[in-house]
Tab-separated table of C-alpha atoms in Angstrom:
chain	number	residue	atom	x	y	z
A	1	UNK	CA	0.000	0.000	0.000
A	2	UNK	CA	1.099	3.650	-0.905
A	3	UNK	CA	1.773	5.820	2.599
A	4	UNK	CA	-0.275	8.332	3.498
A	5	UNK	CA	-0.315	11.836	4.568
A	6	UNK	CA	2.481	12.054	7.041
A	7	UNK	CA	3.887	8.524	5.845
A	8	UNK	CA	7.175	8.125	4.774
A	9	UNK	CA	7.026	4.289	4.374
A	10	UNK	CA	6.429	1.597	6.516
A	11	UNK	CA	6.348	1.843	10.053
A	12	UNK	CA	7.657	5.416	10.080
A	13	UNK	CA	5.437	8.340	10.504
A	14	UNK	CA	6.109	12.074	10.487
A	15	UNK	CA	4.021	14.914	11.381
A	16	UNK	CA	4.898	18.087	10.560
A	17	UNK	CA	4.345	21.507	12.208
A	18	UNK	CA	4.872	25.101	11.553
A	19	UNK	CA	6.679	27.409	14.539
A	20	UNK	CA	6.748	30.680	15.084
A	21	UNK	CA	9.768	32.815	14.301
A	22	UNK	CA	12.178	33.562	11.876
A	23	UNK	CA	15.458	31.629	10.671
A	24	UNK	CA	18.556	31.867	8.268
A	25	UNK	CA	20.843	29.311	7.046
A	26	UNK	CA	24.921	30.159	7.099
A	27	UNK	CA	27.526	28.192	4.957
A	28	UNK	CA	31.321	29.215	7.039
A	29	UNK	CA	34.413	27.868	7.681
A	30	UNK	CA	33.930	25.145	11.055
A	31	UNK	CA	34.569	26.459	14.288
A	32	UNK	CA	37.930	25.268	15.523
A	33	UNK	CA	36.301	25.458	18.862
A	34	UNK	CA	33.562	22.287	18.209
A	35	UNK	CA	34.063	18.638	17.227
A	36	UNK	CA	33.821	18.360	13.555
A	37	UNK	CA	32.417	14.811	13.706
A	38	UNK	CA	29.016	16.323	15.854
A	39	UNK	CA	26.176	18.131	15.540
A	40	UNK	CA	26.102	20.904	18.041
A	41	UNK	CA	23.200	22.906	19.282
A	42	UNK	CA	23.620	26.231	21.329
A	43	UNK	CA	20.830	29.072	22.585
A	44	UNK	CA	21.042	31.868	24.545
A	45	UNK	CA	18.413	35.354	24.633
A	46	UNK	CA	15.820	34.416	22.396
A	47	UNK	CA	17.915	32.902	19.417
A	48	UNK	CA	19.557	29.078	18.720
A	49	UNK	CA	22.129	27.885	16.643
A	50	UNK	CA	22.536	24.568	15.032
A	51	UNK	CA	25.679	23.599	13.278
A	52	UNK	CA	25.898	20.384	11.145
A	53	UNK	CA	29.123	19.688	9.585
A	54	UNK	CA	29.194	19.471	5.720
A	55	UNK	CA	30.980	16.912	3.788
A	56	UNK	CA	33.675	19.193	2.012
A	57	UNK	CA	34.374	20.082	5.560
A	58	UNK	CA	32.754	23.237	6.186
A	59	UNK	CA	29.563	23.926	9.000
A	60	UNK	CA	26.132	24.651	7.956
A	61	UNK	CA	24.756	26.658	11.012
A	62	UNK	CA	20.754	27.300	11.195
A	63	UNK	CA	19.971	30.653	13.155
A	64	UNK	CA	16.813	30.700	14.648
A	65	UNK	CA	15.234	33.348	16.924
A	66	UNK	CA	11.363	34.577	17.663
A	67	UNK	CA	8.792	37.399	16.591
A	68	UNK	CA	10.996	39.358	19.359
A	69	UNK	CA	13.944	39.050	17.545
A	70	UNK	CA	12.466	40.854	14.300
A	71	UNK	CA	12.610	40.430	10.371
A	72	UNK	CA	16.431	40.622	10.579
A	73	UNK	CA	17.059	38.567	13.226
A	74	UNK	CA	20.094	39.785	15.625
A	75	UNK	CA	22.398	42.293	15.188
A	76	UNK	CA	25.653	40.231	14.943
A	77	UNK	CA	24.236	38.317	12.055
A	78	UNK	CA	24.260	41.371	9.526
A	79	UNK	CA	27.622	42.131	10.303
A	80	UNK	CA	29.048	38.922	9.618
């Protein structure tokens, strides 16, 4: 049988589920400060950070942060 709405196959099922807030996605050099072979997750005043190393050995880092945090998101991210 064919799965369903929130089926991904058998036995596995998903839901999904949209959250408030705002988010950007950052391609950078990886932090020499965090394991390379982990993903890491961080948070502090309103925003989070979740890096995922990339095969060419690089860190994609998601920046997420509320309504509070506005369009832009925080200060630090615009200037690089």
């Amino acid at each position: 049988a064919a799965a369903g709405p929130g089926q991904a196959g058998r036995g596995f099922i998903s839901e999904a589920v949209d959250l408030p807030g705002r988010y950007k996605v950052m391609v950078q050099a990886f932090p020499e400060a965090l394991d390379p072979r982990a993903v890491h997750a961080m948070g502090a005043k309103g925003y989070s950070l979740f890096t995922i190393p990339r095969a060419d050995g690089r860190a994609c880092t998601l920046v997420a942060w509320g309504a509070a945090g506005g369009e832009q998101g925080p200060a630090w991210l615009a200037e690089g």
